[in-house]
CSV table of C-alpha atoms in Angstrom, one decimal:
chain,number,residue,atom,x,y,z
K,21,MET,CA,-3.4,21.5,-3.1
K,22,PRO,CA,-4.8,24.5,-1.2
K,23,ARG,CA,-8.4,24.9,-1.6
K,24,ASP,CA,-8.5,28.1,-3.0
K,25,ARG,CA,-5.5,27.2,-5.7
K,26,ARG,CA,-8.1,24.2,-6.5
K,27,THR,CA,-10.8,26.3,-6.9
K,28,ARG,CA,-9.0,28.4,-9.0
K,29,GLY,CA,-8.4,25.5,-11.2
K,30,ILE,CA,-11.8,24.0,-11.0
K,31,LYS,CA,-13.0,27.3,-12.9
K,32,LYS,CA,-10.1,27.9,-15.3
K,33,ILE,CA,-11.1,24.3,-16.5
K,34,ALA,CA,-14.7,24.8,-16.9
K,35,ALA,CA,-13.7,27.7,-18.7
K,36,LEU,CA,-11.4,25.7,-20.9
K,37,LEU,CA,-14.5,23.4,-21.9
K,38,ILE,CA,-16.8,25.9,-22.4
K,39,ALA,CA,-14.0,27.4,-25.0
K,40,LEU,CA,-13.4,24.0,-26.4
K,41,GLY,CA,-17.3,23.8,-27.2
K,42,PRO,CA,-19.0,20.3,-26.5
K,43,GLU,CA,-17.6,17.9,-28.7
K,44,LEU,CA,-13.9,18.5,-27.8
K,45,SER,CA,-15.0,18.7,-24.1
K,46,ALA,CA,-16.7,15.3,-24.2
K,47,LYS,CA,-13.5,13.9,-25.3
K,48,VAL,CA,-11.6,15.6,-22.7
K,49,LEU,CA,-14.1,14.6,-19.8
K,50,ARG,CA,-13.9,10.8,-20.7
K,51,LEU,CA,-10.3,11.2,-19.4
K,52,LEU,CA,-11.1,12.3,-15.8
K,53,PRO,CA,-11.9,10.7,-13.0
K,54,ASP,CA,-15.9,10.3,-12.0
K,55,GLU,CA,-15.6,12.7,-9.0
K,56,ASP,CA,-13.5,15.4,-11.1
K,57,ILE,CA,-16.1,15.1,-13.8
K,58,GLU,CA,-18.9,15.6,-11.2
K,59,ILE,CA,-17.4,19.2,-10.0
K,60,ILE,CA,-16.3,19.9,-13.0
K,61,THR,CA,-19.6,19.6,-14.9
K,62,ALA,CA,-20.9,21.3,-12.2
K,63,GLU,CA,-19.0,24.5,-12.2
K,64,VAL,CA,-19.5,24.2,-16.4
K,65,ALA,CA,-23.4,24.7,-15.8
K,66,ASN,CA,-22.9,27.5,-13.0
K,67,THR,CA,-20.8,29.5,-15.5
K,68,THR,CA,-23.0,32.2,-17.4
K,69,LYS,CA,-20.1,33.7,-19.4
K,70,VAL,CA,-16.1,33.1,-20.0
K,71,GLU,CA,-14.7,36.6,-20.5
K,72,PRO,CA,-12.4,37.0,-23.3
K,73,ASP,CA,-9.3,37.7,-21.2
K,74,LEU,CA,-9.7,34.5,-19.1
K,75,LYS,CA,-10.4,32.5,-22.4
K,76,GLN,CA,-7.4,33.5,-23.8
K,77,GLN,CA,-5.0,32.7,-20.6
K,78,VAL,CA,-6.4,29.4,-20.4
K,79,LEU,CA,-5.9,28.2,-24.1
K,80,GLY,CA,-2.6,30.1,-23.5
K,81,GLU,CA,-1.5,27.9,-20.8
K,82,VAL,CA,-2.9,24.9,-22.7
K,83,MET,CA,-0.8,25.8,-25.8
K,84,GLU,CA,2.3,26.2,-23.2
K,85,MET,CA,1.9,22.7,-21.5
K,86,HIS,CA,1.8,21.1,-25.0
K,87,GLN,CA,4.9,22.8,-25.9
K,88,ALA,CA,6.6,22.2,-22.7
K,89,HIS,CA,5.3,18.2,-23.5
K,90,ALA,CA,6.5,18.2,-26.9
K,91,TYR,CA,10.2,19.4,-25.5
K,92,MET,CA,10.1,16.8,-22.7
K,93,LEU,CA,9.4,14.2,-25.5
K,94,GLU,CA,12.3,15.5,-27.6
K,95,GLY,CA,14.8,15.5,-25.2
K,96,GLY,CA,13.8,15.3,-21.6
K,97,VAL,CA,13.7,17.4,-18.5
K,98,LYS,CA,16.5,19.3,-19.2
K,99,TYR,CA,16.0,20.3,-22.7
K,100,ALA,CA,12.8,21.2,-21.9
K,101,LYS,CA,13.8,24.1,-19.3
K,102,ASP,CA,16.3,25.1,-21.6
K,103,MET,CA,13.9,25.3,-24.7
K,104,LEU,CA,11.3,26.9,-22.6
K,105,GLU,CA,13.6,29.4,-21.3
K,106,ARG,CA,14.8,30.4,-25.0
K,107,ALA,CA,11.1,30.8,-26.2
K,108,LEU,CA,9.5,32.2,-23.4
K,109,GLY,CA,12.2,33.5,-20.7
K,110,ALA,CA,13.5,32.0,-17.6
K,111,ALA,CA,10.5,33.5,-15.3
K,112,LYS,CA,8.1,31.8,-17.6
K,113,SER,CA,10.1,28.6,-18.0
K,114,VAL,CA,10.0,28.0,-14.1
K,115,GLU,CA,6.3,28.7,-13.9
K,116,ILE,CA,5.6,26.1,-16.4
K,117,MET,CA,7.6,23.2,-15.3
K,118,ARG,CA,6.4,24.3,-12.2
K,119,LYS,CA,2.7,23.5,-13.2
K,120,LEU,CA,4.0,20.5,-14.9
K,121,THR,CA,5.1,19.1,-11.5
K,122,GLU,CA,2.0,20.1,-9.8
K,123,SER,CA,0.0,18.6,-12.0
K,124,THR,CA,1.6,15.0,-11.9
K,125,ALA,CA,2.0,15.5,-15.5
K,126,LEU,CA,5.6,14.2,-14.9
K,127,LYS,CA,7.1,11.2,-13.1
K,128,PRO,CA,11.0,11.4,-12.3
K,129,PHE,CA,13.3,8.5,-13.5
K,130,ALA,CA,10.9,7.3,-15.9
K,131,PHE,CA,14.1,6.7,-18.1
K,132,ALA,CA,15.0,4.2,-15.4
K,133,LYS,CA,12.3,1.9,-16.2
K,134,LYS,CA,14.5,1.1,-19.7
K,135,VAL,CA,17.6,0.6,-17.5
K,136,ASP,CA,18.7,-2.9,-16.4
K,137,PRO,CA,18.7,-3.1,-12.5
K,138,LYS,CA,21.9,-3.9,-11.7
K,139,GLN,CA,23.3,-1.5,-14.0
K,140,MET,CA,21.2,1.0,-12.3
K,141,ALA,CA,22.5,-0.4,-9.1
K,142,GLY,CA,26.1,0.3,-9.9
K,143,ALA,CA,25.4,3.9,-11.0
K,144,ILE,CA,23.6,4.9,-7.7
K,145,ALA,CA,25.9,2.8,-5.3
K,146,GLU,CA,28.1,5.7,-4.3
K,147,GLU,CA,25.3,8.2,-3.9
K,148,HIS,CA,24.0,9.3,-0.1
K,149,PRO,CA,21.7,6.9,1.0
K,150,GLN,CA,19.0,9.5,0.9
K,151,THR,CA,19.7,10.1,-2.6
K,152,VAL,CA,19.2,6.1,-3.3
K,153,ALA,CA,16.0,6.4,-1.3
K,154,LEU,CA,14.4,9.1,-3.4
K,155,ILE,CA,15.2,7.1,-6.8
K,156,LEU,CA,14.1,3.9,-5.4
K,157,SER,CA,10.7,5.2,-4.1
K,158,HIS,CA,10.2,6.5,-8.0
K,159,LEU,CA,10.9,3.3,-9.6
K,160,GLU,CA,8.6,0.2,-10.5
K,161,PRO,CA,9.0,-2.2,-6.9
K,162,GLU,CA,10.0,-4.5,-9.1
K,163,GLN,CA,13.0,-2.9,-10.4
K,164,ALA,CA,13.6,-1.2,-6.8
K,165,ALA,CA,13.4,-4.4,-4.9
K,166,VAL,CA,16.3,-6.0,-7.5
K,167,ILE,CA,18.7,-2.7,-6.4
K,168,LEU,CA,18.2,-2.9,-2.7
K,169,SER,CA,19.2,-6.6,-2.8
K,170,THR,CA,22.4,-5.6,-4.6
K,171,LEU,CA,23.3,-2.7,-2.3
K,172,SER,CA,25.8,-3.4,0.9
K,173,VAL,CA,24.3,-4.7,3.6
K,174,GLU,CA,24.9,-1.7,5.8
K,175,MET,CA,23.1,0.5,3.1
K,176,ARG,CA,20.2,-1.5,3.0
K,177,ALA,CA,18.4,-0.8,6.0
K,178,ASP,CA,19.5,2.8,5.9
K,179,VAL,CA,17.7,2.9,2.6
K,180,ALA,CA,14.4,1.2,3.6
K,181,LYS,CA,14.2,3.3,6.8
K,182,ARG,CA,14.4,6.8,5.0
K,183,ILE,CA,12.2,5.4,2.1
K,184,ALA,CA,9.3,4.4,4.9
K,185,THR,CA,9.9,7.9,6.7
K,186,MET,CA,9.8,9.7,3.3
K,187,GLU,CA,7.5,12.9,2.4
K,188,ARG,CA,7.0,15.2,-0.3
K,189,VAL,CA,9.9,15.9,-2.2
K,190,SER,CA,10.7,19.8,-4.0
K,191,PRO,CA,9.9,19.0,-7.8
K,192,GLU,CA,13.1,21.1,-8.2
K,193,VAL,CA,15.1,18.8,-6.5
K,194,LEU,CA,13.9,15.7,-8.4
K,195,VAL,CA,14.4,17.5,-11.9
K,196,GLU,CA,17.9,18.4,-10.8
K,197,LEU,CA,18.5,14.9,-9.4
K,198,GLU,CA,17.1,13.5,-12.3
K,199,SER,CA,19.0,15.3,-14.8
K,200,VAL,CA,22.4,14.6,-13.2
K,201,LEU,CA,21.3,10.8,-13.0
K,202,SER,CA,20.1,10.5,-16.8
K,203,GLY,CA,23.2,12.0,-18.0
K,204,LYS,CA,25.1,8.2,-16.9
K,205,PHE,CA,22.4,6.3,-19.6
K,206,THR,CA,20.6,6.9,-22.6
K,207,SER,CA,18.1,9.7,-23.3
K,208,PHE,CA,14.3,9.6,-22.4
K,209,ALA,CA,11.3,10.4,-23.0
K,210,GLN,CA,8.2,12.0,-21.3
K,211,HIS,CA,8.2,12.1,-17.2
K,212,ASP,CA,5.5,12.6,-14.5
K,213,PHE,CA,5.8,13.6,-11.1
K,214,ALA,CA,4.4,11.8,-8.2
K,215,VAL,CA,5.0,11.8,-4.4
K,216,ALA,CA,7.7,9.6,-3.2
K,217,GLY,CA,8.3,7.5,-0.5
K,218,GLY,CA,6.4,6.2,2.7
K,219,ILE,CA,5.5,3.0,4.3
K,220,LYS,CA,3.6,1.7,1.1
K,221,ALA,CA,6.4,2.4,-1.2
K,222,LEU,CA,8.7,0.3,0.9
K,223,VAL,CA,6.3,-2.4,1.6
K,224,ASN,CA,5.6,-2.9,-2.2
K,225,ILE,CA,9.5,-3.1,-2.7
K,226,LEU,CA,9.9,-5.5,0.2
K,227,ASN,CA,7.6,-7.9,-0.9
K,228,ARG,CA,9.5,-8.3,-4.0
K,229,VAL,CA,13.2,-8.9,-2.8
K,230,ASP,CA,14.2,-12.2,-1.2
K,231,ARG,CA,13.6,-13.4,1.8
K,232,ALA,CA,17.2,-12.8,3.4
K,233,THR,CA,17.3,-8.9,2.4
K,234,GLU,CA,13.7,-8.6,4.0
K,235,LYS,CA,14.7,-10.5,7.2
K,236,MET,CA,18.2,-8.4,7.1
K,237,ILE,CA,16.5,-5.0,6.6
K,238,PHE,CA,14.0,-5.7,9.2
K,239,GLU,CA,16.6,-6.7,11.9
K,240,GLN,CA,18.2,-3.5,11.4
K,241,LEU,CA,14.8,-1.6,11.5
K,242,GLU,CA,14.2,-3.1,14.7
K,243,ARG,CA,17.2,-1.9,16.0
K,244,ASP,CA,17.1,1.5,15.2
K,245,ASP,CA,13.4,2.1,15.0
K,246,PRO,CA,11.4,-0.7,17.0
K,247,ALA,CA,8.0,1.2,16.2
K,248,LEU,CA,8.5,1.8,12.4
K,249,ALA,CA,9.6,-1.7,11.9
K,250,GLU,CA,6.2,-3.0,13.6
K,251,ASP,CA,4.2,-0.3,11.6
K,252,ILE,CA,5.6,-1.7,8.0
K,253,ARG,CA,5.6,-5.5,9.5
K,254,LYS,CA,1.9,-5.1,9.9
K,255,ARG,CA,1.5,-4.1,6.2
K,256,LEU,CA,3.7,-6.4,4.8
K,257,PHE,CA,2.1,-9.6,3.4
K,258,VAL,CA,4.0,-12.9,3.0
K,259,PHE,CA,3.1,-16.3,1.7
K,260,GLU,CA,2.3,-17.8,4.9
K,261,ASP,CA,0.1,-15.1,5.8
K,262,ILE,CA,-2.2,-16.6,3.0
K,263,ILE,CA,-4.1,-18.2,6.4
K,264,MET,CA,-5.4,-14.5,7.1
K,265,LEU,CA,-7.4,-14.6,3.8
K,266,ASP,CA,-11.0,-15.8,4.2
K,267,ASP,CA,-12.1,-19.0,2.5
K,268,SER,CA,-13.8,-17.2,-0.8
K,269,ALA,CA,-10.6,-14.8,-0.8
K,270,ILE,CA,-8.4,-17.8,-1.0
K,271,GLN,CA,-10.6,-19.6,-3.9
K,272,ARG,CA,-10.4,-16.4,-5.7
K,273,VAL,CA,-6.6,-16.5,-5.7
K,274,ILE,CA,-6.4,-20.0,-6.1
K,275,ARG,CA,-8.4,-19.2,-9.4
K,276,GLU,CA,-5.5,-16.9,-10.8
K,277,LEU,CA,-2.5,-19.3,-9.9
K,278,ASP,CA,-0.5,-21.5,-12.0
K,279,THR,CA,-0.5,-25.1,-10.5
K,280,LYS,CA,3.1,-25.6,-10.8
K,281,ASP,CA,3.6,-22.4,-8.8
K,282,LEU,CA,1.0,-23.4,-5.8
K,283,ALA,CA,2.6,-27.1,-5.8
K,284,LEU,CA,6.2,-25.4,-5.5
K,285,ALA,CA,5.1,-22.8,-2.9
K,286,LEU,CA,3.5,-25.3,-0.7
K,287,LYS,CA,6.8,-27.5,-0.7
K,288,GLY,CA,8.2,-25.1,1.8
K,289,ALA,CA,4.7,-24.2,3.4
K,290,GLY,CA,4.1,-25.3,7.0
K,291,ALA,CA,1.0,-27.8,7.6
K,292,GLU,CA,-1.5,-25.0,8.6
K,293,VAL,CA,-0.9,-23.0,5.3
K,294,SER,CA,-1.4,-26.1,3.1
K,295,GLN,CA,-4.5,-27.5,4.9
K,296,ARG,CA,-6.1,-23.8,4.3
K,297,VAL,CA,-5.3,-24.2,0.3
K,298,TYR,CA,-6.4,-27.9,0.2
K,299,LYS,CA,-9.8,-27.4,2.3
K,300,ASN,CA,-10.6,-24.3,-0.4
K,301,MET,CA,-10.1,-26.5,-3.4
K,302,SER,CA,-12.4,-29.7,-4.9
K,303,LYS,CA,-11.4,-32.8,-3.3
K,304,LYS,CA,-10.1,-34.0,-6.9
K,305,ALA,CA,-8.1,-30.9,-7.3
K,306,ALA,CA,-6.6,-30.8,-3.8
K,307,GLU,CA,-5.7,-34.6,-4.1
K,308,MET,CA,-3.7,-33.5,-7.7
K,309,LEU,CA,-2.3,-30.9,-6.1
K,310,ARG,CA,-1.1,-32.9,-2.8
K,311,GLU,CA,0.4,-35.7,-5.5
K,312,ASP,CA,2.1,-32.7,-7.5
K,313,THR,CA,4.0,-31.8,-4.2
K,314,GLU,CA,4.9,-35.2,-3.1
K,315,PHE,CA,6.4,-36.3,-6.1
K,316,MET,CA,8.1,-33.5,-7.2
K,317,GLY,CA,11.0,-34.3,-5.5
K,318,PRO,CA,14.1,-32.0,-4.0
K,319,ILE,CA,13.6,-28.8,-4.8
K,320,ARG,CA,15.7,-25.4,-4.4
K,321,LEU,CA,14.7,-23.5,-1.6
K,322,ARG,CA,15.5,-20.5,-4.1
K,323,ASP,CA,12.8,-21.8,-6.5
K,324,VAL,CA,10.2,-22.3,-3.9
K,325,GLU,CA,10.7,-18.7,-2.2
K,326,GLU,CA,10.7,-17.5,-5.8
K,327,ALA,CA,7.0,-19.2,-6.3
K,328,GLN,CA,5.7,-17.8,-3.4
K,329,GLN,CA,6.4,-14.6,-4.2
K,330,ARG,CA,4.9,-14.6,-7.3
K,331,ILE,CA,1.9,-15.7,-5.4
K,332,VAL,CA,2.1,-12.9,-3.1
K,333,ALA,CA,2.0,-10.6,-6.2
K,334,VAL,CA,-1.3,-12.3,-7.2
K,335,ILE,CA,-2.7,-12.0,-3.8
K,336,ARG,CA,-1.4,-7.9,-3.9
K,337,ARG,CA,-2.5,-7.3,-7.4
K,338,LEU,CA,-6.5,-8.7,-6.3
K,339,ASP,CA,-6.1,-6.6,-2.8
K,340,GLU,CA,-5.2,-3.6,-4.6
K,341,ALA,CA,-8.3,-4.1,-7.0
K,342,GLY,CA,-10.8,-4.8,-4.5
K,343,GLU,CA,-11.4,-8.3,-5.3
K,344,ILE,CA,-10.2,-9.5,-2.0
K,345,VAL,CA,-9.2,-7.9,1.4
K,346,ILE,CA,-6.2,-8.5,3.4
K,347,ALA,CA,-7.0,-8.0,6.8
K,348,ARG,CA,-3.5,-6.2,8.3
K,349,GLY,CA,-4.7,-4.9,11.6
K,350,GLY,CA,-5.9,-1.5,12.2
K,351,GLU,CA,-8.6,0.4,10.0
K,352,ASP,CA,-7.5,-2.0,7.2
K,353,ALA,CA,-8.9,-4.9,9.2
K,354,ILE,CA,-12.5,-3.2,9.7
K,355,ILE,CA,-15.2,-5.3,6.7
K,356,VAL,CA,-18.4,-3.4,6.5
């Protein structure tokens, strides 16, 4: 958001809090990030007077946004636009929907969380790859991974590349696309807009697809855009990369794991990976894990890979929570 618009927004929030009074304002502040609380309370402290016109303006905007949310809950994006237009006029309707998107109050395709991924894949399989990329970048990574795996071989790498190179998308485009797509499924509830795409979005998806799909996508990306493929690969964590973690991180990960998953995962792992895991367990626990792995008998490769993917999900969760650090190279590898 441009600096002057952000400044105006902070002033309006301060005016709103003053108008609401200390009791309600305290409840609102508790919902905000710490850094925003500091900025807003400083603005409140420096505001000696709120003009009546500004007070009416901010309270009116809050009511309009509340009304828009109510319409969203009742019937979705298109219904909200139609009702706002009838109640407030076309220009005002457009303005309120724009504010909703800019304030990250709406997330497109939230209705899709209730749709079976395979059903969704069938619905979007004939869409343009850019449209598919836009949709997948807004879905949960697990759901997007299933859909990506079901696409044609030719389409997978194309869609993956488009997700990785995608930047901001016009809110109007998102609303229109969502409206069309949602017509194929059941009605949906409240939505939130978010920035779509980018390498991080693709990495989240690739960490959840099967190995064959991941390999195929990388082979195609390396032919089409070697630099992009390398950038993605640096950020992509696979089970074998557990050797990149330091001992304390491996110990933290092990505490989170199901022993059966760990035994399954090590069944298909190399000696270096196994040794690092055993090294970071007590002697007794390591011996028991070795026995579990050795006496497990023949195991389907698919079961081994699924166990490894579950462990990778745990590692990523701990990394995102700041409990461990995955050294990916570049700035991410710097520890201070």
